[in-house]
Short mmCIF file of C-alpha atoms and ligand atoms in Angstrom, two decimals:
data_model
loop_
_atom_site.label_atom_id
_atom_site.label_comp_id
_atom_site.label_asym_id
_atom_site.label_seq_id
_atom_site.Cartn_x
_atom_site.Cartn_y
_atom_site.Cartn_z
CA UNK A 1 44.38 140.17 79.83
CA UNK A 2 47.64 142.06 79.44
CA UNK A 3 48.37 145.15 81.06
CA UNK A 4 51.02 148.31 80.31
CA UNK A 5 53.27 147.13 82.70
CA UNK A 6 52.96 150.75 84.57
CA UNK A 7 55.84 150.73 87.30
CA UNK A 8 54.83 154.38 88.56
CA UNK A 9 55.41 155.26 92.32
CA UNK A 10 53.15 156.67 94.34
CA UNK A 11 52.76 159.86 95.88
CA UNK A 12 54.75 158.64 99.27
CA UNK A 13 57.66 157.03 97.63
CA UNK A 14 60.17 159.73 98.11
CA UNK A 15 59.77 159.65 101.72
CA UNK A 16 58.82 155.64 101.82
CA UNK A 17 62.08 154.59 100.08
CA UNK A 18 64.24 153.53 102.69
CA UNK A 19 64.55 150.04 101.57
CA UNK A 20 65.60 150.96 97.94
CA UNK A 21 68.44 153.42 99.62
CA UNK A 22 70.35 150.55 101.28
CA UNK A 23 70.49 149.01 97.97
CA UNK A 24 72.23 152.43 96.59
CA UNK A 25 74.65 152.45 99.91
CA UNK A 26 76.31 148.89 98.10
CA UNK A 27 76.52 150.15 94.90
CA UNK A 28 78.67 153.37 96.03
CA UNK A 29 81.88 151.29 95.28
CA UNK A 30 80.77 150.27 91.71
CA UNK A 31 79.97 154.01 91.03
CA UNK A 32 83.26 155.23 92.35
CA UNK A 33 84.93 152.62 90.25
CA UNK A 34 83.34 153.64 87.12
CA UNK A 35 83.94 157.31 87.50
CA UNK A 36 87.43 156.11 87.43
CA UNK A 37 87.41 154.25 84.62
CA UNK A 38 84.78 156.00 82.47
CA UNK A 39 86.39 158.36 79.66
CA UNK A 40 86.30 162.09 79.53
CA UNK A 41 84.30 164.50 77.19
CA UNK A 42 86.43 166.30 74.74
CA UNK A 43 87.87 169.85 77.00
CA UNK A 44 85.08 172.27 76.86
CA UNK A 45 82.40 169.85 76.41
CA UNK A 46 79.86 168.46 79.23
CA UNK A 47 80.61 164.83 81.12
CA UNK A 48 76.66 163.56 80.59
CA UNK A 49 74.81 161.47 82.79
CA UNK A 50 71.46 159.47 82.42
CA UNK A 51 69.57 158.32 85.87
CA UNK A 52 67.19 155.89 84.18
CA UNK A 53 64.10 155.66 86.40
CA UNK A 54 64.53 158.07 88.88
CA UNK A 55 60.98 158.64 90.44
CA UNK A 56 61.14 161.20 93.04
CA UNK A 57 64.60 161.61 92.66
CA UNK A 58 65.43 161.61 96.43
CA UNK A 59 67.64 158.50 96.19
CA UNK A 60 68.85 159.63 93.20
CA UNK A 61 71.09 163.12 95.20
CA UNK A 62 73.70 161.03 96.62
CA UNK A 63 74.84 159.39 93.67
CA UNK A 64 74.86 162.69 91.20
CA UNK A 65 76.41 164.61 93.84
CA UNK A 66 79.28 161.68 93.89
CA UNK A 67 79.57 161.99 90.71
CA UNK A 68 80.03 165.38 90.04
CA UNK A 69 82.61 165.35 92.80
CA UNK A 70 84.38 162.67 90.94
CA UNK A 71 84.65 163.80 87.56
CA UNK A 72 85.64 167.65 89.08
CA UNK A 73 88.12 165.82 90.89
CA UNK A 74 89.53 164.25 87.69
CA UNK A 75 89.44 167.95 85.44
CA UNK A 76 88.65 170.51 87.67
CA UNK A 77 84.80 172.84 86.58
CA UNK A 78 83.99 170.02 84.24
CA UNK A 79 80.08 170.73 83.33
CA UNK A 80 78.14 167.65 83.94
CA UNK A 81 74.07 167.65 82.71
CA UNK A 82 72.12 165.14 84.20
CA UNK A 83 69.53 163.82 82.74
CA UNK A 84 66.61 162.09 85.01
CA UNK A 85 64.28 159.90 83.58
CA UNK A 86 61.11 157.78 84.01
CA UNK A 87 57.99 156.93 82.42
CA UNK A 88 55.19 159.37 81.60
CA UNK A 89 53.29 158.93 84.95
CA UNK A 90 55.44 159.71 87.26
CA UNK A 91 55.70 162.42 89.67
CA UNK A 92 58.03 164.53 87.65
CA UNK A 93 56.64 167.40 89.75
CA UNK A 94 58.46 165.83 92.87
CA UNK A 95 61.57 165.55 91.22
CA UNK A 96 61.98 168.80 90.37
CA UNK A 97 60.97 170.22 94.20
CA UNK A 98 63.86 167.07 94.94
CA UNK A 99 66.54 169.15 92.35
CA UNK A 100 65.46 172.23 93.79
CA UNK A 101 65.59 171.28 97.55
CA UNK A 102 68.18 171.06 99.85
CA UNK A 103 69.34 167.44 98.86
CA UNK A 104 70.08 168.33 95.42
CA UNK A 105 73.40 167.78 93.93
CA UNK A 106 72.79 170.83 91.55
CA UNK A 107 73.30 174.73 93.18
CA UNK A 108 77.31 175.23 91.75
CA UNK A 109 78.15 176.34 88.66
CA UNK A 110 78.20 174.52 85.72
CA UNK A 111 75.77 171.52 86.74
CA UNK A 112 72.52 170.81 85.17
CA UNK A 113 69.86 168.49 85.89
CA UNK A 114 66.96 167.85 83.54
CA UNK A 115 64.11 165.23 83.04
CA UNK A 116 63.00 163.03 79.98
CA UNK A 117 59.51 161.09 80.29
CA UNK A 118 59.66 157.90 78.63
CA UNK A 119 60.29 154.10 79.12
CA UNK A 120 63.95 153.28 79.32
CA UNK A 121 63.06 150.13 77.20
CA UNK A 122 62.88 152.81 74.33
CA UNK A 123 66.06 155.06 72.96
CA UNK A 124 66.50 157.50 75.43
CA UNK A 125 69.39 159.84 73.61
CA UNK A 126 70.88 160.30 70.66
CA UNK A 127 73.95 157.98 69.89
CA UNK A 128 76.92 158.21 71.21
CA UNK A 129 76.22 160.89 74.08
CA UNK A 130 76.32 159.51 77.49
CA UNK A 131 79.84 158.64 79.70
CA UNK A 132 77.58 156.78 82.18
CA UNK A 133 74.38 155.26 82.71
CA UNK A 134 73.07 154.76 86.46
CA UNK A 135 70.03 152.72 87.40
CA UNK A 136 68.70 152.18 90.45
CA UNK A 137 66.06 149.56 91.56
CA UNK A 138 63.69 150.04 88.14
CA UNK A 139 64.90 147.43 85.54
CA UNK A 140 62.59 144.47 87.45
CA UNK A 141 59.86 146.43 86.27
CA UNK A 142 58.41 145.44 83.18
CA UNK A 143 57.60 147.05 79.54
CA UNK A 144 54.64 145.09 79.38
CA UNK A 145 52.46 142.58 81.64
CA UNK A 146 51.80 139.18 79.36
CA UNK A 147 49.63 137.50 81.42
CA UNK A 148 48.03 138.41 85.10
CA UNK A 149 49.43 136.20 87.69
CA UNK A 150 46.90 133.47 88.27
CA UNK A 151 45.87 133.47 92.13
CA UNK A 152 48.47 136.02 93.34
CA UNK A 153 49.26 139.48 92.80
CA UNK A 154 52.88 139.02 92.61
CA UNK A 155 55.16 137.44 90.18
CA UNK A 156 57.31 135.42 92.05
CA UNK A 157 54.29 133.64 93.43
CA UNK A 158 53.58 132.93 89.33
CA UNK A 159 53.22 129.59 88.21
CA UNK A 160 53.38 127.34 84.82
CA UNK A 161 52.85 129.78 81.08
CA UNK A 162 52.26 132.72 83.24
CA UNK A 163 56.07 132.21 85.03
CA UNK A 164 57.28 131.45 81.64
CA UNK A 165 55.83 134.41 80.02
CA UNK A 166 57.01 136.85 82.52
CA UNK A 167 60.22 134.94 81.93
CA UNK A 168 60.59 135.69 78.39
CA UNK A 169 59.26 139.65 79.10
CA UNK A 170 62.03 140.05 81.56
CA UNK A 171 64.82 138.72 79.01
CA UNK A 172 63.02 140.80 75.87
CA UNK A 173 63.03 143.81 77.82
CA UNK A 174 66.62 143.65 79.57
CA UNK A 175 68.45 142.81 76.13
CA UNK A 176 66.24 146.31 74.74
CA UNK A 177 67.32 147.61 78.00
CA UNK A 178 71.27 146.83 77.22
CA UNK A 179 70.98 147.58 73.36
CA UNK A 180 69.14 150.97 73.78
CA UNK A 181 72.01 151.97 76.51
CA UNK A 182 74.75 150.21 74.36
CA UNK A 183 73.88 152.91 71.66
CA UNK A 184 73.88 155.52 73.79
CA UNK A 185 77.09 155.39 75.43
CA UNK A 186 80.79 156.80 74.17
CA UNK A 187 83.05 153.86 74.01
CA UNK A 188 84.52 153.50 77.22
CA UNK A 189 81.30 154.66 78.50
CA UNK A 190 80.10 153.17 82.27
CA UNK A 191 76.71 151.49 83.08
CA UNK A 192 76.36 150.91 86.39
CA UNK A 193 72.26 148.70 87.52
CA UNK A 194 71.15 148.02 90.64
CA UNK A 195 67.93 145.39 89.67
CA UNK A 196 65.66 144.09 91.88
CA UNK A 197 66.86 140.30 91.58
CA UNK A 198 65.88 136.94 93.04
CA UNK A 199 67.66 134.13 94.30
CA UNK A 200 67.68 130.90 92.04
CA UNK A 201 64.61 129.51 93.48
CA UNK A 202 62.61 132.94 92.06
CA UNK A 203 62.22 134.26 95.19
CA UNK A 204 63.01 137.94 95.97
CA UNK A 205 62.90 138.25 99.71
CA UNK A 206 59.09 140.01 99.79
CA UNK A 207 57.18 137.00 99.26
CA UNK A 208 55.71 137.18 103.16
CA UNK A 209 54.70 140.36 102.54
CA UNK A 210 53.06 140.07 99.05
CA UNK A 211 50.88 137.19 100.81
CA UNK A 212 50.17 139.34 103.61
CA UNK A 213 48.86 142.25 100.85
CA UNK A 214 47.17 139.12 98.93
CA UNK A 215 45.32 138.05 102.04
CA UNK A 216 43.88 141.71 103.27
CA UNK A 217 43.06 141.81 98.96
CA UNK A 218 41.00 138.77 99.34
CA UNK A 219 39.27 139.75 103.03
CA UNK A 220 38.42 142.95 101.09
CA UNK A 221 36.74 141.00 98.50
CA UNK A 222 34.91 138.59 101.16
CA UNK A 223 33.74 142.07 102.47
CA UNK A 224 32.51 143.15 98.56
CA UNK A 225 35.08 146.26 99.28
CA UNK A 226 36.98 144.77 95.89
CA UNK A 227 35.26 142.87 92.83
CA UNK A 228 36.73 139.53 91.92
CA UNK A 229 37.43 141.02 88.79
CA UNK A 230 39.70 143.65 90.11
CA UNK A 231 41.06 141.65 92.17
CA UNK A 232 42.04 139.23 88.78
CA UNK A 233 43.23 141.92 87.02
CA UNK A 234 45.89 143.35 90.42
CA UNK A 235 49.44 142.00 89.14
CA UNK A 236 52.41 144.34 89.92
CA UNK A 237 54.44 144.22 87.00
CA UNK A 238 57.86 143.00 87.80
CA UNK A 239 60.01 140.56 88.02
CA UNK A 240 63.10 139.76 90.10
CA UNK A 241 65.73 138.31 87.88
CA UNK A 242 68.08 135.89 89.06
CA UNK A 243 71.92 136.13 88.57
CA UNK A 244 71.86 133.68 85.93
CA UNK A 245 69.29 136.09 84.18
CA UNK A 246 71.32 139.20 84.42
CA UNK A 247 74.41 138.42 83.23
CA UNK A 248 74.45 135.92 81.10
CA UNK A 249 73.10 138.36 78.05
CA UNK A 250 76.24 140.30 79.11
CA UNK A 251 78.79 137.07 79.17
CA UNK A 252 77.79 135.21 76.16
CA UNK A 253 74.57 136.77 74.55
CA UNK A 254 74.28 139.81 72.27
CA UNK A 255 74.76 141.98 74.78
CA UNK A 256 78.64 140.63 74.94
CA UNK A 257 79.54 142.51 72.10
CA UNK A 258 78.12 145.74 73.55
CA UNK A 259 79.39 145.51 76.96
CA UNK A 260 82.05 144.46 78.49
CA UNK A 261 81.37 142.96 82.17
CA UNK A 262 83.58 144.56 85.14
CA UNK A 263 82.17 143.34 88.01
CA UNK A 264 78.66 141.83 89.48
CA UNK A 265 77.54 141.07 92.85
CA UNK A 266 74.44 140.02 94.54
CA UNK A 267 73.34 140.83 97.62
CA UNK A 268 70.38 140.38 100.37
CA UNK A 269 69.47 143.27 102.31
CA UNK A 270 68.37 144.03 105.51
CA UNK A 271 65.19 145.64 105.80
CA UNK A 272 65.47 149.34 107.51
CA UNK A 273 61.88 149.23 108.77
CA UNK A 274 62.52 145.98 110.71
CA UNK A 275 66.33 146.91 112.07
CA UNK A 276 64.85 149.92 113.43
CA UNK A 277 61.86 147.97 114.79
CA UNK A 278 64.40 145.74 116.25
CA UNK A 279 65.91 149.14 118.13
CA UNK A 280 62.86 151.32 119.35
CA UNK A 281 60.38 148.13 119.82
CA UNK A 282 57.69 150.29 118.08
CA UNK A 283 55.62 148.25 116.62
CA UNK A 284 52.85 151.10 115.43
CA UNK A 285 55.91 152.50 113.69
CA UNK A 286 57.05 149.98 112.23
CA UNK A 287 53.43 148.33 110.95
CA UNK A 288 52.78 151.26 109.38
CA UNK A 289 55.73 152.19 107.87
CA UNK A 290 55.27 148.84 106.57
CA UNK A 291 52.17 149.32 105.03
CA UNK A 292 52.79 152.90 103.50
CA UNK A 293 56.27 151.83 101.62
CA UNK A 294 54.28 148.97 99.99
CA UNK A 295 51.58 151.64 99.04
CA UNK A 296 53.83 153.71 97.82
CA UNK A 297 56.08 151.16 95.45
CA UNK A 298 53.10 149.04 94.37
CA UNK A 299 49.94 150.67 95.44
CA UNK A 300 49.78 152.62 91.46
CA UNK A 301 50.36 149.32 89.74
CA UNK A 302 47.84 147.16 91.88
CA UNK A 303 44.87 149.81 92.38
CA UNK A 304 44.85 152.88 89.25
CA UNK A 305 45.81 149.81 86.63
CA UNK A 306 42.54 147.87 85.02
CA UNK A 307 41.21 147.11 88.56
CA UNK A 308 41.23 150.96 89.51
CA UNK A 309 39.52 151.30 92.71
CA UNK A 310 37.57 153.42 94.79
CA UNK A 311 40.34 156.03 97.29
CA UNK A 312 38.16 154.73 100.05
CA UNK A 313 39.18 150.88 99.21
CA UNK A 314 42.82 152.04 98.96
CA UNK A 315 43.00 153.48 102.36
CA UNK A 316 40.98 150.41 104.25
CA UNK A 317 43.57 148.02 102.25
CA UNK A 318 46.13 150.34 104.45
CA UNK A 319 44.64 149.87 107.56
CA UNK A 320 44.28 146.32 106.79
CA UNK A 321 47.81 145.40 105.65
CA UNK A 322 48.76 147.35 108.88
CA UNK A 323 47.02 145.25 111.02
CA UNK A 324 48.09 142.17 109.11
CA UNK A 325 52.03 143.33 109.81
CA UNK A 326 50.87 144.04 113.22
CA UNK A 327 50.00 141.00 113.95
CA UNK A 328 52.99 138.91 111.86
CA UNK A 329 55.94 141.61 112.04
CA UNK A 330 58.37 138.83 111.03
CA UNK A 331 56.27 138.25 107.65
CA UNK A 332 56.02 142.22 106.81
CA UNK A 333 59.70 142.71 106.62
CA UNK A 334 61.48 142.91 103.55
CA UNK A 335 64.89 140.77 102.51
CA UNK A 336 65.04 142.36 99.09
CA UNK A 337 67.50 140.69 96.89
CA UNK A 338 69.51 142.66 94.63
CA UNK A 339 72.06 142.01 91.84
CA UNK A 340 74.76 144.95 91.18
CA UNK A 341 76.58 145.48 88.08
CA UNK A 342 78.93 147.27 85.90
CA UNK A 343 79.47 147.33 82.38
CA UNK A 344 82.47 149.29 79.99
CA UNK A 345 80.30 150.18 76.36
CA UNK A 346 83.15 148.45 73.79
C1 SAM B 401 61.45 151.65 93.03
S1 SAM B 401 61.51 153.10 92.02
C2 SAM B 401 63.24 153.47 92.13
C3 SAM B 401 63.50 154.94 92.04
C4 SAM B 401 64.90 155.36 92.27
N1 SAM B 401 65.78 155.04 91.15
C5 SAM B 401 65.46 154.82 93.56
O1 SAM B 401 66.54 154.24 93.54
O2 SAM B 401 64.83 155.01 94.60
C6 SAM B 401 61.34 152.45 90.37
C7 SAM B 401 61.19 153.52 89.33
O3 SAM B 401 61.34 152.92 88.05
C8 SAM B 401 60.40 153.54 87.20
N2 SAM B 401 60.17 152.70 86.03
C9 SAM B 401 59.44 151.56 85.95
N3 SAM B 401 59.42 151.12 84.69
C10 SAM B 401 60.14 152.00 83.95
C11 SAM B 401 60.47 152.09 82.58
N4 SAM B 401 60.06 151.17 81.70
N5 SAM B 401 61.22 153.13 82.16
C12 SAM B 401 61.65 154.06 83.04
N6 SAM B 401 61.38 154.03 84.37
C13 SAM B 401 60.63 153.01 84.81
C14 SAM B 401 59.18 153.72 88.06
O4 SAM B 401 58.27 154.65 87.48
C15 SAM B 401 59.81 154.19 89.35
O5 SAM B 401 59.94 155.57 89.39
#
């Protein structure tokens, strides 16, 4: 069975997000170095901005407000118009109360922030009318979901076809990713991706916790709180590319005579939840904090997809999974990998 590939957040995310902030607090430099390098509109016209899966938008204020700083600094009351966007499903609502809440970059004059709802596998704007792309933490979600991960409900724990499958998914939809942005982007124009990424053996540094999810799944089944069906048809969507898989589209693929790579690193990061865990010793804290950032990044895809469950099931798997950290703490934390990179549009 194949599946849409959904990637939407749920309701917590914007204040369950830590983890995907520390992956924005590395890519800072490669920001700043694009605003350098990026091109100016023509005077008079507006410097415009795509942030390409933005969900809530909270991690999403730092960077705009960087960037509007930047470009000001470089021709003073500029007008930049950002443009925020994610698939249908999400919480759009939340990212407008995030633009219109004390975070937001917008409030001065002459900066504009808007939303567009649809997959950034698909053209997103008309050619030729963006100076940069941003993307944080979204491209290892896929278009599409070939094949249900045999066994598991994550893809790193895939095996055989089904790892090849999601293989080939993950290279169709980057290369659409690159093309659709390579369109979209002045020459000179900056794309700047943080990806959820793996290191060469496939792993992304939340396998312990995906098995701790995968057992409370499968105690929830023994229980006959969960189907075996819906527990079949529970894949989240993604996959973490490695290095290899990110950039070598952009160094000798089509995507080389889109883009021109400026810089790529990769990275491991620490988990918040578990450094602070490390400081106040609070394990209640940090079991459940656990357990509602993995509801709120993968609870949509695994329980409103095919295998939609009952609210009731969702909040026992909670209580469950925070037990199951509880009793493991080392196993619920979090090394995600990440691979940074930056891109000139020829
Ligand atoms: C982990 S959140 C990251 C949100 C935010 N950029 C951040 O840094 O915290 C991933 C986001 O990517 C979005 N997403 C997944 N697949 C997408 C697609 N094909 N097109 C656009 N957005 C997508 C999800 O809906 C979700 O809002």
């Amino acid at each position: 069975m194949t599946g849409s590939g959904s990637g939407v957040m749920g309701s917590g995310y914007g204040s369950h997000s830590a983890a995907q902030h520390a992956g924005l607090a590395a890519a800072q430099g490669m920001l700043d170095r694009a605003l350098r390098a990026v091109p100016l509109p023509a005077e008079g016209r507006a410097f415009r901005v795509a942030d390409l899966g933005c969900a809530a938008g909270t991690n999403a204020m730092e960077p705009m407000a960087r960037t509007v700083a930047a470009v000001r600094a470089r021709r003073p009351g500029m007008s930049v118009q950002v443009t925020h966007t994610d698939i249908p499903g999400n919480d759009f609502g939340a990212l407008f109360a995030t633009l219109c809440g004390p975070t937001s970059y917008l409030g001065g004059p002459g900066v504009f922030g808007c939303a567009q709802a649809r997959s950034f596998y698909e053209p997103l704007f008309p050619p030729g009318e963006l100076q940069l792309a941003w993307c944080s933490i979204a491209v290892h979600w896929l278009s599409r979901l070939p094949l249900p991960v045999d066994g598991h409900v994550y893809s790193s724990r895939a095996a055989g076809p089904v790892r090849e499958a999601l293989r080939r998914q993950s290279a169709a939809d980057w290369t659409d990713f690159l093309r659709h942005r390579a369109a979209e982007l002045v020459p000179g124009g900056q794309l700047v991706v943080v990806g959820g990424a793996a290191t060469d053996d496939g792993l992304s540094g939340a396998e312990g916790l995906f098995d701790l999810a995968l057992a409370e799944l499968q105690e929830l089944l023994r229980q006959g709180e969960l189907t075996a069906d819906q527990l079949a048809a529970m894949t989240v969507p993604t996959w973490n590319r490695t290095t290899a898989e990110y950039l070598d589209p952009l160094r000798g693929g089509p995507a080389a005579q889109w883009f021109r790579l400026e810089e790529a690193e990769f990275a491991v990061l620490e988990d918040p939840m578990w450094s602070r865990y490390g400081v106040d010793g609070d394990l209640d804290a940090y079991a459940g904090e656990v357990a509602a950032s993995f509801l709120a990044a993968f609870g949509p895809s695994l329980f409103a997809g095919p295998a939609a469950v009952e609210p009731r099931t969702v909040r026992r798997f909670g209580r469950g999974l925070t037990a199951r950290v509880k009793e493991r703490p080392e196993a619920g934390a979090a090394r995600w990998r990440i691979e940074l990179l930056r891109a000139t549009r020829r």
